[in-house]
Amino acid sequence: MNLKLMLSASLLMAAFTAFSQSETKEKKPRVKPTRSQSTSASDRVNQRDRPHPLKPARFISEWMTPSSELKFNNLPYAYNALEPVIDSKTVEIHYDKHHRGYYNNFMAAVKGTELEKMPISRIFANISSHSSAVRNNAGGFFNHVLYWQNLSPDGGGEPSGELGKAINSTFGDFKTFSEKFSEAGKSRFGSGWAWLAIDLNTGELFITSTANQDNPLMNTAERRGIPILALDVWEHAYYLNYQNKRADYITAFWKKVNWPDVEAKYNGYKDMREEMKK
Amino acid sequence: MKFEFAELPYAYDALEPHIDKQTMEIHHTKHHKAYFEKFTAALNDSEYADKSIEEIFANISKAPAVIRNNGGGYYNHNLFWHCMSPNGGGNPTGRLAEAINQKFGSLDEFKTKFNEAASNRFGSGWAWLCVKSDKSLSICSSANQDNPLMDVADCMGTPVMGLDVWEHAYYLKYQNRRPDYIGAFWNVVDWKSIGERYERLISQ
């Protein structure tokens, strides 16, 4: 693999940073991030999510991770840390049952196959040629990692920096953006996700939604992109507290969005589009 | 065509402990009712206003999503409520029992196959027992609020039994344990009503 591809995958795998604390056994190249913005945004995340800092070095070790070596790591906060927006019982079952189930099933699905050594981004880029067990569980594992990272007990407010500017220039202003994103979450019929993603072709931010555990990295997506903000609208994400009132869950969601994390993802991924198409 | 939103044929707590009162109440008065209201609102002044629901489903691939999703949601739940009863459970009788044994070998084998269809439906959807055009029985599942009467369905037929496996059907009581909910369904399944639908269909 060439260095550029390795670096791009490393940035993508930052999504796993907070969950992947295991020491990497293989020898990894030590490459410093090339983008100062990425570093500073990551530092801001450091301050907010102390138990699982987004160290740039992690970007490097994690992107090399073959799928079979991915770990199911701790939540970056307590189960009750997102109360009252998301109740403790929901977070516990969601993380410990649903998310863990996807992880275990994903590991089982790749075991003994060529996918064991493949980074998950490459699996997504060719998802149409894999089984539904791989598609559903790779998606379920990855999407929830993003979701948990995108939330914080200290969340809320609005994005700043490059991401704030990009949101304003793409959507007009933050209010318009948040309304469109909320609408994508509300109008996804059945189970699925709403996303803010970086278009793989143009680099523009866009809002989309996908069914079930699909995501915009999959080559089956209507519009392909690198997701930086994830909203789970499966009923299991909110039913215990909100029941049929998905709109109320979405309204509350904004109070816990971890914008420094979303910014770090934006800064880290925005110039990596070509590599992510492969 | 005029559609109505009917009361449940039993009290909200009548299926306890297998399906809890709160789930039944929200399921009927919120989810089902919302499908009904959105469906009838979408029908108003549309080209579908004078059609039967079977006619609409038979050409659903050409209909807007609001008709497909809400028409399906309205119809499917109407059937679902009449697949359960406080006096349910046990075994089917008569011609339905004969047909199940003939097609699946035994009631247990039938249940195993139906359980698989319901468990394996990823995301939101339904599991069905259908009567196909050749009058034979068939098990299948569909996504979201689709059903086997729709021309988009993988398996076509007329459903005589439907099991809702959207998370809203069981999450308050069973959370991630969908198989437990499916198991509990057999304690309230209304074989009498399902058998009557079956006999009507094969007599046509």
Short mmCIF file of C-alpha atoms in Angstrom, two decimals:
data_model
loop_
_atom_site.label_atom_id
_atom_site.label_comp_id
_atom_site.label_asym_id
_atom_site.label_seq_id
_atom_site.Cartn_x
_atom_site.Cartn_y
_atom_site.Cartn_z
CA MET A 1 0.00 0.00 0.00
CA ASN A 2 1.23 3.44 -0.68
CA LEU A 3 1.71 6.03 2.01
CA LYS A 4 -1.15 8.25 0.87
CA LEU A 5 -3.66 5.47 1.01
CA MET A 6 -2.42 4.42 4.39
CA LEU A 7 -2.72 7.94 5.71
CA SER A 8 -6.24 8.36 4.38
CA ALA A 9 -7.38 5.19 6.00
CA SER A 10 -5.77 6.30 9.21
CA LEU A 11 -7.86 9.42 9.21
CA LEU A 12 -11.00 7.52 8.56
CA MET A 13 -10.23 5.20 11.37
CA ALA A 14 -10.12 8.12 13.74
CA ALA A 15 -13.76 7.22 14.07
CA PHE A 16 -12.56 4.31 16.09
CA THR A 17 -10.11 6.19 18.22
CA ALA A 18 -12.20 6.50 21.30
CA PHE A 19 -13.08 2.83 21.12
CA SER A 20 -9.76 1.46 20.18
CA GLN A 21 -7.35 1.55 23.00
CA SER A 22 -5.72 -1.74 22.42
CA GLU A 23 -2.03 -1.68 21.84
CA THR A 24 -1.20 -2.41 18.28
CA LYS A 25 0.99 -5.44 18.04
CA GLU A 26 2.22 -4.93 14.53
CA LYS A 27 4.86 -2.41 13.73
CA LYS A 28 3.19 0.77 12.53
CA PRO A 29 4.72 3.60 10.61
CA ARG A 30 4.91 6.71 12.72
CA VAL A 31 3.60 9.46 10.52
CA LYS A 32 2.62 12.83 11.87
CA PRO A 33 -0.61 14.35 10.67
CA THR A 34 0.02 16.79 7.91
CA ARG A 35 -2.73 19.18 8.85
CA SER A 36 -2.34 21.54 11.74
CA GLN A 37 -6.10 22.12 11.90
CA SER A 38 -6.62 18.46 12.50
CA THR A 39 -4.26 18.58 15.43
CA SER A 40 -5.82 21.58 17.05
CA ALA A 41 -9.35 20.25 16.64
CA SER A 42 -8.23 16.98 18.10
CA ASP A 43 -6.76 18.80 21.04
CA ARG A 44 -10.08 20.43 21.70
CA VAL A 45 -11.66 17.01 21.78
CA ASN A 46 -8.95 15.97 24.20
CA GLN A 47 -10.10 18.54 26.64
CA ARG A 48 -13.69 17.49 26.48
CA ASP A 49 -13.42 13.71 26.40
CA ARG A 50 -10.53 13.08 28.68
CA PRO A 51 -10.98 9.35 29.16
CA HIS A 52 -10.48 8.67 25.45
CA PRO A 53 -8.38 11.41 23.89
CA LEU A 54 -8.32 11.70 20.14
CA LYS A 55 -4.57 11.66 19.84
CA PRO A 56 -3.37 12.14 16.30
CA ALA A 57 -1.04 9.20 16.73
CA ARG A 58 -4.09 7.02 17.12
CA PHE A 59 -5.14 7.99 13.61
CA ILE A 60 -2.07 6.21 12.35
CA SER A 61 -2.27 3.02 14.33
CA GLU A 62 -5.99 2.66 13.88
CA TRP A 63 -6.19 3.04 10.18
CA MET A 64 -3.88 0.11 9.75
CA THR A 65 -6.20 -2.04 11.76
CA PRO A 66 -7.36 -5.05 9.84
CA SER A 67 -11.06 -5.58 10.51
CA SER A 68 -10.49 -8.70 12.56
CA GLU A 69 -8.37 -6.68 15.01
CA LEU A 70 -10.96 -3.99 15.68
CA LYS A 71 -11.93 -3.81 19.32
CA PHE A 72 -15.20 -3.13 21.03
CA ASN A 73 -14.13 -0.54 23.51
CA ASN A 74 -15.74 1.34 26.33
CA LEU A 75 -18.15 4.17 25.88
CA PRO A 76 -16.38 7.50 26.31
CA TYR A 77 -18.84 8.43 29.10
CA ALA A 78 -21.13 6.82 31.66
CA TYR A 79 -24.48 5.35 30.59
CA ASN A 80 -26.33 8.14 32.38
CA ALA A 81 -24.08 10.93 31.08
CA LEU A 82 -26.46 11.95 28.30
CA GLU A 83 -29.51 12.29 30.57
CA PRO A 84 -32.12 13.64 30.14
CA VAL A 85 -31.66 13.76 26.37
CA ILE A 86 -30.93 10.06 26.13
CA ASP A 87 -31.80 8.01 29.17
CA SER A 88 -29.38 5.70 30.92
CA LYS A 89 -31.25 2.49 30.13
CA THR A 90 -31.40 3.31 26.42
CA VAL A 91 -27.67 4.08 26.26
CA GLU A 92 -26.84 0.89 28.15
CA ILE A 93 -28.93 -1.44 25.99
CA HIS A 94 -27.98 0.42 22.82
CA TYR A 95 -24.27 0.14 23.53
CA ASP A 96 -24.05 -3.13 25.42
CA LYS A 97 -26.61 -5.15 23.43
CA HIS A 98 -27.23 -3.64 20.01
CA HIS A 99 -23.79 -2.20 19.30
CA ARG A 100 -21.97 -5.14 20.86
CA GLY A 101 -24.15 -7.50 18.85
CA TYR A 102 -23.17 -5.81 15.60
CA TYR A 103 -19.52 -5.96 16.60
CA ASN A 104 -19.65 -9.66 17.49
CA ASN A 105 -21.58 -10.51 14.34
CA PHE A 106 -19.18 -8.49 12.21
CA MET A 107 -16.21 -10.32 13.69
CA ALA A 108 -17.95 -13.62 13.04
CA ALA A 109 -18.81 -12.62 9.46
CA VAL A 110 -15.22 -11.73 8.49
CA LYS A 111 -13.59 -14.61 10.37
CA GLY A 112 -11.67 -16.89 8.06
CA THR A 113 -12.30 -14.68 5.03
CA GLU A 114 -10.14 -12.26 3.09
CA LEU A 115 -11.96 -9.44 4.86
CA GLU A 116 -10.10 -10.16 8.09
CA LYS A 117 -7.14 -8.17 6.87
CA MET A 118 -9.11 -5.43 5.15
CA PRO A 119 -9.77 -2.04 6.78
CA ILE A 120 -13.47 -1.40 7.17
CA SER A 121 -13.38 1.57 4.77
CA ARG A 122 -12.42 -0.76 1.95
CA ILE A 123 -15.17 -3.16 2.89
CA PHE A 124 -17.68 -0.30 2.65
CA ALA A 125 -16.28 0.84 -0.70
CA ASN A 126 -17.15 -2.59 -2.12
CA ILE A 127 -20.10 -3.44 0.09
CA SER A 128 -22.28 -4.49 -2.85
CA SER A 129 -20.11 -7.54 -3.36
CA HIS A 130 -20.34 -8.72 0.25
CA SER A 131 -22.98 -10.68 2.14
CA SER A 132 -25.81 -9.04 4.01
CA ALA A 133 -24.22 -10.26 7.25
CA VAL A 134 -21.11 -8.19 6.45
CA ARG A 135 -23.12 -5.22 5.23
CA ASN A 136 -25.50 -5.06 8.18
CA ASN A 137 -22.96 -5.73 10.92
CA ALA A 138 -20.00 -3.77 9.55
CA GLY A 139 -22.38 -0.86 9.16
CA GLY A 140 -23.92 -1.41 12.58
CA PHE A 141 -20.52 -1.51 14.24
CA PHE A 142 -19.03 1.51 12.46
CA ASN A 143 -22.14 3.70 12.57
CA HIS A 144 -22.54 3.35 16.31
CA VAL A 145 -18.87 4.16 16.95
CA LEU A 146 -19.47 7.43 15.13
CA TYR A 147 -22.72 8.05 16.95
CA TRP A 148 -21.24 7.66 20.42
CA GLN A 149 -18.28 9.88 19.52
CA ASN A 150 -20.60 12.51 18.10
CA LEU A 151 -22.33 12.82 21.47
CA SER A 152 -20.99 14.30 24.67
CA PRO A 153 -22.34 15.14 28.13
CA ASP A 154 -20.96 18.63 27.45
CA GLY A 155 -22.37 18.81 23.94
CA GLY A 156 -24.61 21.31 22.25
CA GLY A 157 -24.05 24.73 20.81
CA GLU A 158 -22.80 25.30 17.31
CA PRO A 159 -19.72 24.32 15.35
CA SER A 160 -16.89 26.78 14.84
CA GLY A 161 -13.72 26.87 12.78
CA GLU A 162 -13.55 25.40 9.28
CA LEU A 163 -16.63 23.27 9.83
CA GLY A 164 -18.69 26.24 11.00
CA LYS A 165 -17.67 28.15 7.88
CA ALA A 166 -18.41 25.22 5.60
CA ILE A 167 -21.85 24.71 7.12
CA ASN A 168 -22.68 28.38 6.66
CA SER A 169 -21.47 28.48 3.09
CA THR A 170 -23.25 25.23 2.16
CA PHE A 171 -26.55 25.64 3.97
CA GLY A 172 -26.77 29.39 4.57
CA ASP A 173 -26.63 29.27 8.33
CA PHE A 174 -26.60 26.82 11.22
CA LYS A 175 -30.35 27.01 11.78
CA THR A 176 -31.10 26.06 8.19
CA PHE A 177 -28.57 23.24 8.39
CA SER A 178 -29.99 21.84 11.62
CA GLU A 179 -33.54 21.99 10.26
CA LYS A 180 -32.57 20.11 7.11
CA PHE A 181 -30.64 17.52 9.08
CA SER A 182 -33.56 17.06 11.47
CA GLU A 183 -35.90 16.64 8.52
CA ALA A 184 -33.64 13.92 7.09
CA GLY A 185 -33.90 12.10 10.42
CA LYS A 186 -37.66 12.52 10.68
CA SER A 187 -38.45 11.48 7.15
CA ARG A 188 -36.34 8.32 7.05
CA PHE A 189 -39.13 5.73 7.05
CA GLY A 190 -38.42 2.66 9.15
CA SER A 191 -34.97 2.06 10.57
CA GLY A 192 -31.95 4.07 9.53
CA TRP A 193 -29.64 7.00 10.00
CA ALA A 194 -29.32 10.68 9.11
CA TRP A 195 -25.88 11.94 8.15
CA LEU A 196 -23.77 14.99 7.59
CA ALA A 197 -21.06 13.90 5.18
CA ILE A 198 -18.32 15.17 2.92
CA ASP A 199 -19.13 14.42 -0.73
CA LEU A 200 -16.54 12.04 -2.16
CA ASN A 201 -16.56 13.79 -5.54
CA THR A 202 -16.92 17.47 -4.74
CA GLY A 203 -15.81 17.82 -1.12
CA GLU A 204 -19.05 19.63 -0.34
CA LEU A 205 -20.93 18.97 2.84
CA PHE A 206 -24.28 17.29 2.32
CA ILE A 207 -27.11 15.87 4.36
CA THR A 208 -28.50 12.46 3.58
CA SER A 209 -30.14 9.47 5.19
CA THR A 210 -29.72 5.75 4.73
CA ALA A 211 -31.83 2.70 5.56
CA ASN A 212 -31.04 0.15 8.25
CA GLN A 213 -27.28 0.07 9.00
CA ASP A 214 -26.10 1.42 5.66
CA ASN A 215 -23.95 4.54 5.52
CA PRO A 216 -22.66 6.97 2.89
CA LEU A 217 -19.29 5.23 2.60
CA MET A 218 -21.00 2.21 1.07
CA ASN A 219 -20.89 1.98 -2.70
CA THR A 220 -24.64 1.36 -2.59
CA ALA A 221 -25.33 4.86 -1.21
CA GLU A 222 -27.33 7.35 -3.27
CA ARG A 223 -24.65 9.94 -2.68
CA ARG A 224 -21.31 8.78 -1.39
CA GLY A 225 -19.45 10.66 1.27
CA ILE A 226 -17.42 10.47 4.43
CA PRO A 227 -19.79 10.76 7.39
CA ILE A 228 -18.85 13.18 10.15
CA LEU A 229 -22.15 13.47 12.06
CA ALA A 230 -24.44 10.51 12.65
CA LEU A 231 -27.98 10.39 14.00
CA ASP A 232 -29.44 6.97 14.72
CA VAL A 233 -33.18 6.93 14.04
CA TRP A 234 -33.81 3.24 14.63
CA GLU A 235 -36.59 3.05 17.18
CA HIS A 236 -34.19 1.36 19.61
CA ALA A 237 -32.27 4.65 19.81
CA TYR A 238 -35.17 6.46 21.45
CA TYR A 239 -38.23 4.31 22.06
CA LEU A 240 -37.92 3.79 25.82
CA ASN A 241 -37.94 7.52 26.46
CA TYR A 242 -39.74 9.00 23.45
CA GLN A 243 -41.86 6.13 22.03
CA ASN A 244 -43.49 7.27 18.78
CA LYS A 245 -42.19 10.85 19.18
CA ARG A 246 -39.07 10.61 17.06
CA ALA A 247 -39.20 14.35 16.40
CA ASP A 248 -38.74 15.08 20.12
CA TYR A 249 -35.68 12.82 20.25
CA ILE A 250 -34.19 14.64 17.28
CA THR A 251 -34.83 18.06 18.83
CA ALA A 252 -33.13 16.92 22.05
CA PHE A 253 -30.21 15.35 20.15
CA TRP A 254 -28.79 18.79 19.32
CA LYS A 255 -28.19 19.48 23.01
CA LYS A 256 -25.59 16.72 23.16
CA VAL A 257 -23.80 17.01 19.82
CA ASN A 258 -20.04 16.93 20.36
CA TRP A 259 -19.07 19.64 17.87
CA PRO A 260 -15.32 19.48 18.56
CA ASP A 261 -15.47 15.82 17.53
CA VAL A 262 -17.44 16.61 14.36
CA GLU A 263 -14.96 19.40 13.57
CA ALA A 264 -12.01 17.08 14.08
CA LYS A 265 -13.55 14.59 11.68
CA TYR A 266 -14.22 17.31 9.11
CA ASN A 267 -10.68 18.65 9.30
CA GLY A 268 -9.21 15.18 9.20
CA TYR A 269 -11.23 13.77 6.30
CA LYS A 270 -11.94 16.62 3.94
CA ASP A 271 -8.91 16.16 1.71
CA MET A 272 -9.03 12.38 1.69
CA ARG A 273 -11.84 11.88 -0.78
CA GLU A 274 -9.99 10.28 -3.66
CA GLU A 275 -8.56 7.60 -1.46
CA MET A 276 -11.91 6.80 0.09
CA LYS A 277 -13.45 5.94 -3.25
CA LYS A 278 -11.26 2.91 -3.64
CA MET B 1 -63.38 4.51 -0.91
CA LYS B 2 -63.97 5.30 2.75
CA PHE B 3 -61.56 3.87 5.26
CA GLU B 4 -62.16 3.69 8.97
CA PHE B 5 -59.98 3.54 12.03
CA ALA B 6 -61.50 0.79 14.15
CA GLU B 7 -61.26 0.11 17.83
CA LEU B 8 -59.22 -2.88 18.90
CA PRO B 9 -61.27 -6.10 19.23
CA TYR B 10 -60.04 -6.33 22.87
CA ALA B 11 -58.78 -4.10 25.68
CA TYR B 12 -55.26 -2.70 25.61
CA ASP B 13 -54.27 -4.86 28.56
CA ALA B 14 -55.96 -8.00 27.22
CA LEU B 15 -52.78 -9.52 25.84
CA GLU B 16 -50.80 -9.12 29.06
CA PRO B 17 -48.26 -10.34 29.98
CA HIS B 18 -47.22 -11.34 26.46
CA ILE B 19 -47.77 -7.90 25.00
CA ASP B 20 -47.99 -5.12 27.52
CA LYS B 21 -50.75 -2.57 27.80
CA GLN B 22 -48.59 0.49 27.15
CA THR B 23 -47.21 -1.02 23.96
CA MET B 24 -50.66 -1.92 22.70
CA GLU B 25 -52.07 1.50 23.50
CA ILE B 26 -49.26 3.48 21.84
CA HIS B 27 -49.14 1.06 18.94
CA HIS B 28 -52.84 1.49 18.23
CA THR B 29 -53.56 5.10 19.19
CA LYS B 30 -50.29 6.60 17.95
CA HIS B 31 -48.56 4.48 15.30
CA HIS B 32 -51.59 2.87 13.66
CA LYS B 33 -53.70 5.99 13.91
CA ALA B 34 -50.96 8.12 12.34
CA TYR B 35 -50.73 5.72 9.40
CA PHE B 36 -54.51 5.90 9.00
CA GLU B 37 -54.60 9.70 9.13
CA LYS B 38 -51.70 10.19 6.73
CA PHE B 39 -53.09 7.58 4.36
CA THR B 40 -56.57 9.08 4.18
CA ALA B 41 -55.13 12.60 3.89
CA ALA B 42 -52.96 11.49 0.97
CA LEU B 43 -55.93 9.79 -0.73
CA ASN B 44 -58.09 12.91 -0.67
CA ASP B 45 -58.45 14.34 -4.14
CA SER B 46 -55.90 11.90 -5.48
CA GLU B 47 -56.32 9.41 -8.31
CA TYR B 48 -56.47 6.72 -5.62
CA ALA B 49 -59.50 8.16 -3.84
CA ASP B 50 -62.00 5.77 -5.43
CA LYS B 51 -59.87 2.66 -5.43
CA SER B 52 -59.93 -0.29 -3.06
CA ILE B 53 -56.85 -0.85 -0.97
CA GLU B 54 -56.16 -4.09 -2.85
CA GLU B 55 -56.19 -2.18 -6.14
CA ILE B 56 -53.85 0.43 -4.70
CA PHE B 57 -51.42 -2.20 -3.44
CA ALA B 58 -51.47 -4.09 -6.75
CA ASN B 59 -49.95 -1.00 -8.40
CA ILE B 60 -48.06 0.40 -5.45
CA SER B 61 -44.80 0.67 -7.40
CA LYS B 62 -46.32 3.63 -9.24
CA ALA B 63 -47.70 5.31 -6.12
CA PRO B 64 -45.97 7.97 -4.02
CA ALA B 65 -44.15 6.85 -0.87
CA VAL B 66 -46.76 8.48 1.34
CA ILE B 67 -49.41 6.11 -0.03
CA ARG B 68 -47.17 3.06 0.10
CA ASN B 69 -45.93 3.62 3.63
CA ASN B 70 -49.15 4.77 5.21
CA GLY B 71 -51.49 2.56 3.22
CA GLY B 72 -49.33 -0.39 4.20
CA GLY B 73 -49.15 0.76 7.80
CA TYR B 74 -52.94 1.13 7.94
CA TYR B 75 -53.73 -2.25 6.38
CA ASN B 76 -51.01 -4.27 8.11
CA HIS B 77 -52.00 -3.21 11.59
CA ASN B 78 -55.68 -3.91 10.91
CA LEU B 79 -54.69 -7.47 10.09
CA PHE B 80 -52.25 -7.70 13.01
CA TRP B 81 -54.85 -6.84 15.66
CA HIS B 82 -57.01 -9.66 14.30
CA CYS B 83 -54.17 -12.16 14.50
CA MET B 84 -54.12 -11.96 18.28
CA SER B 85 -56.64 -12.63 21.00
CA PRO B 86 -56.76 -12.87 24.80
CA ASN B 87 -58.04 -16.40 24.16
CA GLY B 88 -55.29 -17.14 21.66
CA GLY B 89 -52.52 -19.67 21.54
CA GLY B 90 -52.84 -23.41 21.08
CA ASN B 91 -53.09 -25.04 17.69
CA PRO B 92 -54.90 -24.29 14.46
CA THR B 93 -57.77 -26.56 13.51
CA GLY B 94 -59.69 -27.59 10.42
CA ARG B 95 -58.47 -26.94 6.91
CA LEU B 96 -55.75 -24.47 8.01
CA ALA B 97 -54.22 -27.12 10.27
CA GLU B 98 -54.30 -29.62 7.41
CA ALA B 99 -52.70 -27.14 5.02
CA ILE B 100 -49.96 -26.24 7.51
CA ASN B 101 -49.14 -29.91 8.10
CA GLN B 102 -49.15 -30.64 4.41
CA LYS B 103 -46.94 -27.68 3.50
CA PHE B 104 -44.54 -27.55 6.45
CA GLY B 105 -44.67 -31.07 7.91
CA SER B 106 -45.92 -30.04 11.33
CA LEU B 107 -47.00 -27.04 13.34
CA ASP B 108 -43.59 -26.94 15.03
CA GLU B 109 -41.76 -26.87 11.72
CA PHE B 110 -44.09 -24.16 10.52
CA LYS B 111 -43.38 -22.09 13.63
CA THR B 112 -39.63 -22.56 13.22
CA LYS B 113 -39.76 -21.25 9.67
CA PHE B 114 -42.02 -18.36 10.60
CA ASN B 115 -39.78 -17.47 13.55
CA GLU B 116 -36.79 -17.38 11.22
CA ALA B 117 -38.58 -15.07 8.81
CA ALA B 118 -39.47 -12.74 11.68
CA SER B 119 -36.04 -12.86 13.33
CA ASN B 120 -34.06 -12.42 10.13
CA ARG B 121 -35.94 -9.39 8.85
CA PHE B 122 -33.23 -6.76 9.37
CA GLY B 123 -34.54 -3.38 10.47
CA SER B 124 -38.26 -2.67 10.45
CA GLY B 125 -40.79 -4.97 8.82
CA TRP B 126 -43.26 -7.82 9.00
CA ALA B 127 -43.38 -11.58 8.77
CA TRP B 128 -46.32 -13.12 6.89
CA LEU B 129 -48.25 -16.29 6.31
CA CYS B 130 -49.82 -15.90 2.89
CA VAL B 131 -52.13 -17.74 0.56
CA LYS B 132 -50.65 -17.62 -2.93
CA SER B 133 -52.66 -17.47 -6.13
CA ASP B 134 -52.51 -21.27 -6.41
CA LYS B 135 -54.05 -21.41 -2.89
CA SER B 136 -50.89 -22.80 -1.31
CA LEU B 137 -49.44 -21.41 1.90
CA SER B 138 -46.22 -19.41 1.98
CA ILE B 139 -44.07 -17.72 4.64
CA CYS B 140 -42.19 -14.54 3.86
CA SER B 141 -41.21 -11.17 5.25
CA SER B 142 -41.21 -7.62 3.97
CA ALA B 143 -39.46 -4.38 4.88
CA ASN B 144 -41.04 -1.39 6.58
CA GLN B 145 -44.81 -1.30 5.90
CA ASP B 146 -44.76 -3.26 2.68
CA ASN B 147 -46.85 -6.42 2.38
CA PRO B 148 -47.36 -9.33 -0.02
CA LEU B 149 -50.32 -7.64 -1.73
CA MET B 150 -47.96 -4.98 -3.10
CA ASP B 151 -46.52 -5.44 -6.56
CA VAL B 152 -43.08 -4.64 -5.11
CA ALA B 153 -43.12 -7.63 -2.75
CA ASP B 154 -40.60 -10.45 -3.03
CA CYS B 155 -43.39 -12.93 -2.40
CA MET B 156 -46.88 -12.25 -3.62
CA GLY B 157 -50.02 -13.50 -1.97
CA THR B 158 -52.81 -12.59 0.40
CA PRO B 159 -51.69 -12.46 4.02
CA VAL B 160 -53.78 -14.37 6.54
CA MET B 161 -51.37 -13.76 9.43
CA GLY B 162 -48.93 -10.92 10.00
CA LEU B 163 -46.40 -10.33 12.76
CA ASP B 164 -45.11 -6.81 13.25
CA VAL B 165 -41.35 -6.81 13.93
CA TRP B 166 -40.83 -3.08 13.98
CA GLU B 167 -39.10 -2.31 17.25
CA HIS B 168 -42.12 -0.25 18.33
CA ALA B 169 -44.09 -3.52 18.49
CA TYR B 170 -42.00 -4.89 21.33
CA TYR B 171 -39.26 -2.54 22.54
CA LEU B 172 -40.86 -1.29 25.76
CA LYS B 173 -41.13 -4.84 27.11
CA TYR B 174 -38.53 -6.86 25.20
CA GLN B 175 -35.94 -4.25 24.09
CA ASN B 176 -33.32 -5.99 21.93
CA ARG B 177 -34.80 -9.45 22.54
CA ARG B 178 -36.94 -9.78 19.44
CA PRO B 179 -36.91 -13.59 19.60
CA ASP B 180 -38.60 -13.46 23.03
CA TYR B 181 -41.35 -11.29 21.59
CA ILE B 182 -41.80 -13.67 18.68
CA GLY B 183 -42.01 -16.55 21.11
CA ALA B 184 -44.63 -14.72 23.16
CA PHE B 185 -46.72 -14.04 20.05
CA TRP B 186 -47.58 -17.75 19.83
CA ASN B 187 -49.29 -17.49 23.22
CA VAL B 188 -51.80 -14.98 21.89
CA VAL B 189 -52.04 -15.98 18.23
CA ASP B 190 -55.69 -16.10 17.17
CA TRP B 191 -55.88 -19.29 15.15
CA LYS B 192 -59.66 -19.05 14.91
CA SER B 193 -59.56 -15.73 13.10
CA ILE B 194 -56.60 -16.77 10.93
CA GLY B 195 -58.37 -20.04 10.06
CA GLU B 196 -61.51 -18.18 9.02
CA ARG B 197 -59.52 -15.92 6.70
CA TYR B 198 -57.81 -18.95 5.23
CA GLU B 199 -61.09 -20.75 4.56
CA ARG B 200 -62.61 -17.68 2.94
CA LEU B 201 -59.63 -17.34 0.61
CA ILE B 202 -59.49 -20.94 -0.53
CA SER B 203 -63.25 -20.99 -1.08
CA GLN B 204 -63.13 -18.05 -3.46
#
